[in-house]
Amino acid sequence: MITSSLPHKYEVCGSDSLFCPVQIILLESLSFLPPQSRRVCGRLCLHSRILFSRAGGWISRPRHCSQQGVGYAPHFMELTLEAYRNIVRSVGNRADISTLCRVCQGFRNVAEKALYNTLFLQDDEGTELLCRTLAGSPRLAFLVDALTISIESEDEDDTSSEKSDMEDTTPLQLPESFWPSIALALESTTQLRYLNIHLPSDGNFSNSLSWVLKNTTFKLRKFHCDLAWDSDLVLFLKRQTLLEDLYIQDYVEGHDPPVDDSHSQTIPPTLDTQDMPRLSMLECTFSEAAIALVPGRPITHLKTCFSRDEPNSKREEMSQLLSRIARSTQPLKSIDIGDSLYSEAFSIELLTAIVNTKAMKKICYLGTLALPVHGRERLQFYGLLMRLPIIQCVEFEVSQWEPPPSSHAALRALASELRLYVPSINKVIFVNDFDRSVVTAFQGICRVDVEISTDLLWREK
């Protein structure tokens, strides 16, 4: 930071031509900022009457300066924390925020928090470099609150539409030091609260990487996990006493417990009901995971999928799932059960079982059900929905309709028909193959809303 004494033409402060002690911070120290950012920073500081820009300089004036005080000597005046935060917030470019760290200690403290609070790691080289930085600097690692590690397969990175069979089966190659560096970084980020690990879903990538969590001490609030279900992952989840939101891609029922050679003890293969005592939101790709994790926990939001296709087996799976949901310590508010093949008959069976389950009486979100085509069955369907007193959002599969309702007028008509019987519903999601359309109702008017993210509706509290 460069300071100078007061130039003569800026000595007058006030209408009575009296002097006050000031400090000038020349714009050379912030010359890296784009002109727009410099103007914004000047305005942000002006509102606090501490800093204002004039003729190429930034002048800092203490709040207690009065028109009766006279002085010529430079006077150092730190900006308020709020002013530093407003300036950093106005600089959207991470490179510019990084440069702010070199202006002064006040900027450095705030800018580093902005830089390291939320990290997204995607490219291999940059990820390793940042992980080494975090592992070597506990002070910076302490600032990390949210971390996303996203590994994309070569197929996902390639934007070309034509690829050879050889390219399609090429395993993703990462440096040998890649995952050890991530493990060291995770070990250093002691204040981490949000962790997302996204891995390729193709068969060419091994997701048996839970060992990177072995020496971590942080307590997560939200965890998105594409890792294989193994002993290291189970032990990690046992330590997460503050976890509220969990996504798991893998689950192995009846996993044989391996032996930990370092302790010569059998590692527990499953979670006890006292583990993750705050878990309220669970998303899992296998109903077996929901069956195992819901009982004894305050689960209010659940998204899962049926694992079986044969009708009788699926009915047994449905019965088992609903009986476990009834053992949640909190009433369920949102449930979304996916299926590989939706049928009207099974959807009516599922809806009947749901409305007859006492733990489901406070359901606000319900999905995904095949909406019957014929009027009589659809009226029966609506009658069952009427037994859910506070239902607000439903998700319907309409791919089997001929032709499927796709126009805005058709979607609005179906939503309006539903609301004649269940007026508490204000959102209806229609699924046609993989396309989703949302109809919202406000003051009795239904309209197709193209801005709503359908992936997040089931998470609303």
Short mmCIF file of C-alpha atoms in Angstrom, two decimals:
data_model
loop_
_atom_site.label_atom_id
_atom_site.label_comp_id
_atom_site.label_asym_id
_atom_site.label_seq_id
_atom_site.Cartn_x
_atom_site.Cartn_y
_atom_site.Cartn_z
CA MET A 1 0.00 0.00 0.00
CA ILE A 2 1.40 3.41 -1.03
CA THR A 3 0.66 6.45 1.12
CA SER A 4 1.56 10.07 0.73
CA SER A 5 1.02 13.34 2.49
CA LEU A 6 -1.92 15.50 1.52
CA PRO A 7 -1.52 17.43 -1.76
CA HIS A 8 -2.13 21.16 -1.37
CA LYS A 9 -5.29 21.23 -3.48
CA TYR A 10 -6.92 18.61 -1.21
CA GLU A 11 -5.96 20.18 2.14
CA VAL A 12 -9.30 21.95 2.55
CA CYS A 13 -11.87 19.76 4.28
CA GLY A 14 -15.16 21.46 4.95
CA SER A 15 -16.83 24.69 4.07
CA ASP A 16 -14.73 26.76 6.50
CA SER A 17 -11.44 25.88 4.77
CA LEU A 18 -10.10 24.09 7.85
CA PHE A 19 -7.78 21.11 7.59
CA CYS A 20 -8.16 17.54 8.77
CA PRO A 21 -5.66 14.65 8.93
CA VAL A 22 -6.04 12.30 5.96
CA GLN A 23 -4.27 9.47 4.18
CA ILE A 24 -4.07 8.96 0.45
CA ILE A 25 -3.97 5.45 -0.96
CA LEU A 26 -2.82 5.91 -4.53
CA LEU A 27 -4.70 3.98 -7.19
CA GLU A 28 -1.40 2.47 -8.29
CA SER A 29 -1.98 -0.14 -5.60
CA LEU A 30 -5.32 -1.08 -7.18
CA SER A 31 -4.42 -0.48 -10.81
CA PHE A 32 -5.04 -4.15 -11.59
CA LEU A 33 -8.78 -3.59 -11.24
CA PRO A 34 -10.85 -2.92 -14.35
CA PRO A 35 -12.19 0.66 -14.58
CA GLN A 36 -15.71 -0.47 -13.68
CA SER A 37 -14.46 -2.23 -10.54
CA ARG A 38 -12.46 0.84 -9.50
CA ARG A 39 -15.56 3.01 -9.84
CA VAL A 40 -17.66 0.53 -7.87
CA CYS A 41 -15.03 0.30 -5.12
CA GLY A 42 -14.92 4.07 -4.85
CA ARG A 43 -18.69 4.27 -4.47
CA LEU A 44 -18.79 1.45 -1.94
CA CYS A 45 -16.23 3.15 0.26
CA LEU A 46 -17.81 6.58 -0.07
CA HIS A 47 -21.03 5.49 1.64
CA SER A 48 -19.16 4.85 4.90
CA ARG A 49 -17.48 8.31 4.76
CA ILE A 50 -14.15 6.61 5.28
CA LEU A 51 -12.73 6.43 1.78
CA PHE A 52 -13.39 8.39 -1.39
CA SER A 53 -11.57 8.70 -4.70
CA ARG A 54 -10.51 11.94 -6.29
CA ALA A 55 -8.07 12.79 -9.08
CA GLY A 56 -6.29 9.45 -9.15
CA GLY A 57 -6.09 8.93 -5.41
CA TRP A 58 -8.12 7.29 -2.67
CA ILE A 59 -8.46 9.50 0.41
CA SER A 60 -9.19 7.91 3.76
CA ARG A 61 -10.78 10.16 6.36
CA PRO A 62 -11.49 9.11 9.96
CA ARG A 63 -15.09 9.22 11.13
CA HIS A 64 -14.26 11.44 14.10
CA CYS A 65 -12.70 14.14 11.92
CA SER A 66 -14.31 17.51 12.70
CA GLN A 67 -14.01 20.85 11.01
CA GLN A 68 -12.25 22.27 14.07
CA GLY A 69 -9.27 19.94 13.78
CA VAL A 70 -6.22 21.21 11.86
CA GLY A 71 -3.26 19.13 10.75
CA TYR A 72 -0.90 18.43 7.90
CA ALA A 73 0.70 15.11 8.89
CA PRO A 74 -0.45 11.87 7.20
CA HIS A 75 -2.84 9.87 9.32
CA PHE A 76 -3.35 6.10 8.89
CA MET A 77 -6.95 4.95 8.96
CA GLU A 78 -7.96 1.33 8.39
CA LEU A 79 -11.14 0.64 6.44
CA THR A 80 -13.95 -1.08 8.25
CA LEU A 81 -14.39 -4.80 7.77
CA GLU A 82 -17.68 -4.09 6.02
CA ALA A 83 -15.93 -1.79 3.52
CA TYR A 84 -13.29 -4.44 2.76
CA ARG A 85 -16.00 -7.04 2.22
CA ASN A 86 -18.03 -4.79 -0.05
CA ILE A 87 -14.99 -4.02 -2.19
CA VAL A 88 -14.02 -7.70 -2.50
CA ARG A 89 -17.62 -8.64 -3.25
CA SER A 90 -17.74 -6.10 -6.09
CA VAL A 91 -14.72 -7.71 -7.79
CA GLY A 92 -16.19 -10.79 -9.46
CA ASN A 93 -13.01 -12.08 -11.11
CA ARG A 94 -11.07 -14.56 -8.95
CA ALA A 95 -7.79 -13.43 -10.48
CA ASP A 96 -8.49 -9.84 -9.41
CA ILE A 97 -9.51 -10.99 -5.94
CA SER A 98 -6.22 -12.86 -5.73
CA THR A 99 -4.33 -9.67 -6.60
CA LEU A 100 -6.22 -7.81 -3.87
CA CYS A 101 -4.43 -10.02 -1.35
CA ARG A 102 -1.22 -8.08 -2.11
CA VAL A 103 -2.66 -4.61 -1.47
CA CYS A 104 -2.68 -4.66 2.32
CA GLN A 105 -3.33 -6.98 5.25
CA GLY A 106 -6.95 -5.87 5.55
CA PHE A 107 -7.67 -6.76 1.94
CA ARG A 108 -5.69 -9.98 2.26
CA ASN A 109 -7.76 -11.32 5.15
CA VAL A 110 -11.07 -10.71 3.39
CA ALA A 111 -9.91 -11.65 -0.12
CA GLU A 112 -8.43 -14.97 1.01
CA LYS A 113 -11.71 -15.91 2.66
CA ALA A 114 -13.53 -15.12 -0.58
CA LEU A 115 -11.05 -17.17 -2.62
CA TYR A 116 -10.87 -20.26 -0.43
CA ASN A 117 -14.37 -20.41 1.06
CA THR A 118 -15.77 -22.38 -1.89
CA LEU A 119 -13.51 -24.42 -4.17
CA PHE A 120 -14.34 -26.34 -7.35
CA LEU A 121 -11.62 -28.75 -8.50
CA GLN A 122 -11.91 -30.13 -12.00
CA ASP A 123 -8.72 -30.13 -14.09
CA ASP A 124 -6.01 -32.57 -13.01
CA GLU A 125 -3.02 -30.22 -12.88
CA GLY A 126 -4.85 -27.38 -11.14
CA THR A 127 -6.38 -29.77 -8.61
CA GLU A 128 -3.00 -31.18 -7.58
CA LEU A 129 -1.49 -27.71 -7.29
CA LEU A 130 -4.30 -26.41 -5.11
CA CYS A 131 -4.31 -29.55 -2.96
CA ARG A 132 -0.58 -29.14 -2.30
CA THR A 133 -1.24 -25.52 -1.35
CA LEU A 134 -3.93 -26.52 1.15
CA ALA A 135 -1.83 -29.34 2.58
CA GLY A 136 1.13 -26.98 3.05
CA SER A 137 -0.82 -24.06 4.50
CA PRO A 138 -3.12 -24.88 7.43
CA ARG A 139 -4.12 -21.20 7.57
CA LEU A 140 -5.59 -21.33 4.06
CA ALA A 141 -7.05 -24.82 4.52
CA PHE A 142 -8.88 -23.52 7.59
CA LEU A 143 -10.83 -21.11 5.34
CA VAL A 144 -12.33 -23.83 3.11
CA ASP A 145 -16.03 -24.29 3.82
CA ALA A 146 -17.25 -26.03 0.64
CA LEU A 147 -15.29 -28.27 -1.72
CA THR A 148 -16.33 -29.96 -4.96
CA ILE A 149 -14.11 -32.53 -6.65
CA SER A 150 -15.39 -33.34 -10.13
CA ILE A 151 -13.64 -35.97 -12.23
CA GLU A 152 -14.96 -36.22 -15.76
CA SER A 153 -14.27 -39.16 -18.04
CA GLU A 154 -12.62 -38.60 -21.37
CA ASP A 155 -15.99 -39.31 -23.02
CA GLU A 156 -17.56 -36.42 -21.10
CA ASP A 157 -14.71 -34.07 -21.93
CA ASP A 158 -14.82 -34.86 -25.64
CA THR A 159 -17.32 -32.65 -27.46
CA SER A 160 -16.94 -34.47 -30.75
CA SER A 161 -19.98 -36.47 -31.86
CA GLU A 162 -17.91 -39.13 -33.64
CA LYS A 163 -15.64 -41.35 -31.55
CA SER A 164 -14.05 -44.70 -32.24
CA ASP A 165 -14.70 -47.78 -30.16
CA MET A 166 -11.13 -47.61 -28.95
CA GLU A 167 -11.70 -44.11 -27.54
CA ASP A 168 -14.97 -45.15 -25.91
CA THR A 169 -13.26 -47.83 -23.81
CA THR A 170 -10.12 -45.91 -22.86
CA PRO A 171 -9.86 -45.72 -19.05
CA LEU A 172 -9.41 -42.30 -17.50
CA GLN A 173 -5.74 -41.79 -16.67
CA LEU A 174 -4.83 -39.70 -13.62
CA PRO A 175 -1.35 -39.10 -12.18
CA GLU A 176 -0.37 -41.46 -9.36
CA SER A 177 -0.03 -38.51 -7.02
CA PHE A 178 -3.53 -37.21 -7.75
CA TRP A 179 -5.58 -38.96 -5.07
CA PRO A 180 -2.84 -38.88 -2.38
CA SER A 181 -2.70 -35.10 -2.83
CA ILE A 182 -6.49 -34.90 -2.42
CA ALA A 183 -6.26 -37.04 0.72
CA LEU A 184 -3.70 -34.64 2.23
CA ALA A 185 -5.85 -31.63 1.33
CA LEU A 186 -8.95 -33.19 2.90
CA GLU A 187 -6.95 -33.95 6.01
CA SER A 188 -6.00 -30.26 6.27
CA THR A 189 -9.46 -28.75 5.69
CA THR A 190 -10.62 -29.11 9.27
CA GLN A 191 -13.55 -26.66 8.94
CA LEU A 192 -15.07 -28.20 5.80
CA ARG A 193 -18.89 -28.41 5.93
CA TYR A 194 -19.92 -29.21 2.34
CA LEU A 195 -18.18 -31.88 0.26
CA ASN A 196 -19.13 -33.11 -3.21
CA ILE A 197 -17.20 -35.91 -4.94
CA HIS A 198 -18.41 -36.49 -8.51
CA LEU A 199 -16.88 -39.46 -10.36
CA PRO A 200 -17.45 -40.87 -13.86
CA SER A 201 -20.30 -43.33 -14.06
CA ASP A 202 -18.78 -45.44 -16.84
CA GLY A 203 -17.23 -48.82 -16.14
CA ASN A 204 -13.69 -47.67 -16.91
CA PHE A 205 -13.15 -45.79 -13.65
CA SER A 206 -12.67 -47.32 -10.23
CA ASN A 207 -14.56 -45.50 -7.49
CA SER A 208 -12.98 -47.44 -4.62
CA LEU A 209 -11.40 -44.29 -3.27
CA SER A 210 -12.95 -43.85 0.18
CA TRP A 211 -9.49 -44.18 1.72
CA VAL A 212 -8.95 -40.48 0.95
CA LEU A 213 -11.40 -39.76 3.81
CA LYS A 214 -9.59 -41.93 6.32
CA ASN A 215 -7.70 -39.23 8.28
CA THR A 216 -10.21 -36.41 8.00
CA THR A 217 -11.52 -34.61 11.09
CA PHE A 218 -14.11 -32.22 9.64
CA LYS A 219 -17.83 -32.50 10.44
CA LEU A 220 -19.91 -32.18 7.28
CA ARG A 221 -23.42 -30.78 6.92
CA LYS A 222 -23.85 -31.99 3.32
CA PHE A 223 -22.07 -34.82 1.50
CA HIS A 224 -22.50 -35.89 -2.14
CA CYS A 225 -20.66 -39.16 -2.57
CA ASP A 226 -20.03 -41.16 -5.75
CA LEU A 227 -17.56 -43.39 -3.91
CA ALA A 228 -17.90 -47.15 -3.59
CA TRP A 229 -19.59 -48.38 -0.43
CA ASP A 230 -16.79 -49.90 1.61
CA SER A 231 -15.42 -49.97 5.14
CA ASP A 232 -13.56 -46.67 4.85
CA LEU A 233 -16.75 -44.91 3.76
CA VAL A 234 -18.79 -46.52 6.55
CA LEU A 235 -16.25 -45.46 9.17
CA PHE A 236 -16.21 -41.94 7.75
CA LEU A 237 -20.02 -41.69 7.93
CA LYS A 238 -19.92 -42.91 11.53
CA ARG A 239 -17.87 -39.81 12.40
CA GLN A 240 -20.33 -37.40 10.78
CA THR A 241 -22.46 -36.48 13.77
CA LEU A 242 -23.62 -33.17 12.20
CA LEU A 243 -24.47 -34.49 8.72
CA GLU A 244 -27.93 -33.37 7.52
CA ASP A 245 -27.90 -34.03 3.76
CA LEU A 246 -26.46 -37.17 2.14
CA TYR A 247 -26.27 -38.49 -1.42
CA ILE A 248 -24.79 -41.94 -1.98
CA GLN A 249 -24.48 -43.57 -5.37
CA ASP A 250 -23.45 -47.00 -4.16
CA TYR A 251 -24.68 -49.34 -1.46
CA VAL A 252 -23.82 -52.96 -0.79
CA GLU A 253 -26.21 -54.96 1.38
CA GLY A 254 -24.66 -57.74 3.44
CA HIS A 255 -21.12 -56.56 2.74
CA ASP A 256 -18.57 -58.93 4.24
CA PRO A 257 -16.48 -56.96 6.73
CA PRO A 258 -12.78 -56.94 5.93
CA VAL A 259 -10.08 -56.96 8.56
CA ASP A 260 -8.08 -53.87 9.44
CA ASP A 261 -4.54 -55.23 9.65
CA SER A 262 -3.27 -52.27 11.66
CA HIS A 263 -5.65 -53.02 14.55
CA SER A 264 -6.43 -56.70 13.88
CA GLN A 265 -10.12 -55.95 14.38
CA THR A 266 -13.16 -56.51 12.24
CA ILE A 267 -14.47 -53.22 10.82
CA PRO A 268 -18.26 -52.80 11.11
CA PRO A 269 -19.82 -53.15 7.63
CA THR A 270 -23.04 -51.29 8.46
CA LEU A 271 -24.15 -48.12 10.19
CA ASP A 272 -25.89 -48.20 13.54
CA THR A 273 -29.08 -46.23 14.13
CA GLN A 274 -27.21 -43.79 16.40
CA ASP A 275 -24.84 -42.83 13.57
CA MET A 276 -25.60 -39.62 11.63
CA PRO A 277 -28.24 -38.56 14.20
CA ARG A 278 -29.13 -35.32 12.34
CA LEU A 279 -29.59 -36.79 8.86
CA SER A 280 -32.85 -35.39 7.45
CA MET A 281 -32.32 -35.44 3.67
CA LEU A 282 -31.30 -38.67 1.93
CA GLU A 283 -30.81 -39.35 -1.77
CA CYS A 284 -29.74 -42.84 -2.81
CA THR A 285 -29.88 -44.79 -6.04
CA PHE A 286 -30.86 -48.06 -4.32
CA SER A 287 -33.93 -48.57 -2.15
CA GLU A 288 -31.85 -50.97 -0.03
CA ALA A 289 -29.84 -47.97 1.17
CA ALA A 290 -33.03 -46.13 2.18
CA ILE A 291 -34.33 -49.25 3.92
CA ALA A 292 -31.11 -49.42 5.94
CA LEU A 293 -30.62 -45.72 6.69
CA VAL A 294 -34.09 -44.25 7.31
CA PRO A 295 -35.08 -46.08 10.53
CA GLY A 296 -34.09 -44.24 13.71
CA ARG A 297 -33.12 -41.02 11.93
CA PRO A 298 -35.08 -37.77 11.41
CA ILE A 299 -35.50 -38.28 7.66
CA THR A 300 -37.99 -35.79 6.20
CA HIS A 301 -36.90 -35.81 2.53
CA LEU A 302 -36.17 -39.01 0.61
CA LYS A 303 -35.29 -39.69 -3.01
CA THR A 304 -34.58 -43.24 -4.08
CA CYS A 305 -35.35 -45.83 -6.77
CA PHE A 306 -36.86 -49.28 -6.96
CA SER A 307 -34.22 -51.95 -7.57
CA ARG A 308 -36.51 -54.73 -8.82
CA ASP A 309 -38.59 -55.07 -11.98
CA GLU A 310 -40.66 -58.22 -11.39
CA PRO A 311 -44.11 -57.11 -10.08
CA ASN A 312 -44.30 -59.35 -7.00
CA SER A 313 -40.71 -58.57 -6.02
CA LYS A 314 -41.38 -54.88 -6.49
CA ARG A 315 -44.46 -55.07 -4.26
CA GLU A 316 -42.37 -56.72 -1.56
CA GLU A 317 -39.73 -54.02 -1.98
CA MET A 318 -42.40 -51.31 -1.75
CA SER A 319 -43.85 -52.80 1.43
CA GLN A 320 -40.44 -53.06 3.04
CA LEU A 321 -39.51 -49.50 2.07
CA LEU A 322 -42.72 -47.95 3.43
CA SER A 323 -42.45 -49.91 6.68
CA ARG A 324 -38.92 -48.54 7.19
CA ILE A 325 -40.05 -45.01 6.36
CA ALA A 326 -42.63 -45.33 9.12
CA ARG A 327 -39.73 -45.79 11.55
CA SER A 328 -38.24 -42.38 10.83
CA THR A 329 -38.19 -40.19 13.93
CA GLN A 330 -39.78 -37.31 11.95
CA PRO A 331 -42.80 -37.30 9.61
CA LEU A 332 -41.84 -37.54 5.96
CA LYS A 333 -42.47 -34.35 3.97
CA SER A 334 -41.04 -35.28 0.57
CA ILE A 335 -40.64 -38.59 -1.25
CA ASP A 336 -39.54 -39.29 -4.81
CA ILE A 337 -39.29 -42.93 -5.87
CA GLY A 338 -37.93 -43.60 -9.33
CA ASP A 339 -38.60 -46.71 -11.39
CA SER A 340 -37.11 -48.31 -14.48
CA LEU A 341 -40.60 -48.90 -15.91
CA TYR A 342 -43.65 -46.89 -14.83
CA SER A 343 -47.09 -48.47 -15.04
CA GLU A 344 -50.50 -47.09 -14.13
CA ALA A 345 -51.49 -50.18 -12.15
CA PHE A 346 -48.42 -50.18 -9.93
CA SER A 347 -48.58 -46.40 -9.45
CA ILE A 348 -52.13 -46.75 -8.07
CA GLU A 349 -50.91 -49.54 -5.77
CA LEU A 350 -48.03 -47.38 -4.59
CA LEU A 351 -50.24 -44.33 -4.04
CA THR A 352 -52.77 -46.44 -2.12
CA ALA A 353 -50.01 -47.78 0.13
CA ILE A 354 -48.65 -44.27 0.71
CA VAL A 355 -51.98 -42.73 1.75
CA ASN A 356 -52.55 -45.67 4.11
CA THR A 357 -49.19 -45.11 5.82
CA LYS A 358 -49.59 -42.89 8.87
CA ALA A 359 -46.07 -41.47 8.55
CA MET A 360 -47.01 -40.05 5.12
CA LYS A 361 -49.86 -37.78 6.22
CA LYS A 362 -47.64 -34.67 6.08
CA ILE A 363 -46.32 -35.30 2.58
CA CYS A 364 -45.86 -32.07 0.59
CA TYR A 365 -43.96 -33.51 -2.40
CA LEU A 366 -44.79 -36.82 -4.07
CA GLY A 367 -43.18 -38.44 -7.10
CA THR A 368 -42.87 -40.16 -9.46
CA LEU A 369 -46.22 -41.72 -10.45
CA ALA A 370 -47.64 -42.74 -13.82
CA LEU A 371 -50.70 -40.57 -14.43
CA PRO A 372 -53.59 -42.74 -15.71
CA VAL A 373 -54.77 -42.01 -19.23
CA HIS A 374 -58.43 -43.03 -18.92
CA GLY A 375 -60.86 -40.81 -17.06
CA ARG A 376 -62.24 -43.37 -14.57
CA GLU A 377 -58.79 -44.48 -13.39
CA ARG A 378 -57.61 -40.87 -13.28
CA LEU A 379 -60.54 -39.90 -11.02
CA GLN A 380 -59.65 -42.80 -8.71
CA PHE A 381 -56.08 -41.50 -8.74
CA TYR A 382 -57.21 -37.98 -7.82
CA GLY A 383 -59.39 -39.39 -5.04
CA LEU A 384 -56.34 -40.99 -3.44
CA LEU A 385 -54.38 -37.74 -3.67
CA MET A 386 -57.24 -35.97 -1.86
CA ARG A 387 -56.36 -38.03 1.22
CA LEU A 388 -53.03 -36.20 1.51
CA PRO A 389 -54.18 -33.00 3.24
CA ILE A 390 -51.15 -30.76 2.65
CA ILE A 391 -49.79 -32.10 -0.65
CA GLN A 392 -48.33 -29.22 -2.68
CA CYS A 393 -46.25 -30.72 -5.49
CA VAL A 394 -46.62 -33.94 -7.50
CA GLU A 395 -44.55 -35.47 -10.28
CA PHE A 396 -46.29 -37.44 -13.03
CA GLU A 397 -44.86 -39.71 -15.71
CA VAL A 398 -46.81 -39.25 -18.97
CA SER A 399 -44.47 -40.90 -21.50
CA GLN A 400 -46.96 -43.74 -22.08
CA TRP A 401 -49.71 -41.41 -23.26
CA GLU A 402 -50.57 -41.43 -26.97
CA PRO A 403 -49.80 -38.77 -27.86
CA PRO A 404 -48.07 -37.50 -24.70
CA PRO A 405 -49.19 -34.05 -23.52
CA SER A 406 -46.42 -31.70 -24.58
CA SER A 407 -48.01 -28.37 -25.48
CA HIS A 408 -48.39 -25.70 -22.81
CA ALA A 409 -52.16 -25.77 -23.25
CA ALA A 410 -52.36 -29.53 -22.64
CA LEU A 411 -50.13 -29.34 -19.55
CA ARG A 412 -52.12 -26.45 -18.10
CA ALA A 413 -55.39 -28.31 -18.73
CA LEU A 414 -54.19 -31.41 -16.86
CA ALA A 415 -52.89 -29.34 -13.95
CA SER A 416 -56.16 -27.42 -13.75
CA GLU A 417 -58.13 -30.67 -13.79
CA LEU A 418 -56.04 -32.01 -10.91
CA ARG A 419 -56.52 -28.82 -8.87
CA LEU A 420 -60.29 -29.15 -9.12
CA TYR A 421 -59.96 -32.16 -6.81
CA VAL A 422 -56.75 -31.27 -4.92
CA PRO A 423 -56.58 -27.46 -4.69
CA SER A 424 -53.64 -27.54 -2.26
CA ILE A 425 -51.34 -28.56 -5.15
CA ASN A 426 -49.51 -25.55 -6.59
CA LYS A 427 -46.84 -27.31 -8.68
CA VAL A 428 -47.18 -30.23 -11.10
CA ILE A 429 -44.16 -31.79 -12.83
CA PHE A 430 -44.84 -33.69 -16.04
CA VAL A 431 -42.14 -36.13 -17.21
CA ASN A 432 -42.13 -37.10 -20.89
CA ASP A 433 -39.19 -39.44 -21.44
CA PHE A 434 -36.39 -37.29 -19.99
CA ASP A 435 -38.03 -33.91 -20.56
CA ARG A 436 -39.57 -32.24 -17.52
CA SER A 437 -42.14 -29.46 -17.54
CA VAL A 438 -43.41 -27.64 -14.46
CA VAL A 439 -46.86 -26.08 -14.22
CA THR A 440 -47.30 -23.66 -11.33
CA ALA A 441 -50.58 -22.31 -9.98
CA PHE A 442 -50.88 -18.82 -8.53
CA GLN A 443 -54.20 -17.24 -7.58
CA GLY A 444 -56.01 -19.90 -9.57
CA ILE A 445 -54.01 -19.33 -12.77
CA CYS A 446 -51.88 -22.20 -14.12
CA ARG A 447 -48.85 -21.51 -16.27
CA VAL A 448 -45.81 -23.44 -17.49
CA ASP A 449 -42.74 -22.21 -15.63
CA VAL A 450 -39.54 -22.75 -17.63
CA GLU A 451 -37.24 -21.22 -15.00
CA ILE A 452 -37.82 -23.66 -12.13
CA SER A 453 -35.14 -26.28 -11.52
CA THR A 454 -37.04 -29.55 -11.23
CA ASP A 455 -34.07 -31.32 -9.65
CA LEU A 456 -34.37 -29.22 -6.50
CA LEU A 457 -38.13 -29.16 -5.92
CA TRP A 458 -38.13 -32.30 -3.80
CA ARG A 459 -35.58 -30.64 -1.50
CA GLU A 460 -37.80 -27.69 -0.60
CA LYS A 461 -38.59 -27.50 3.10
#
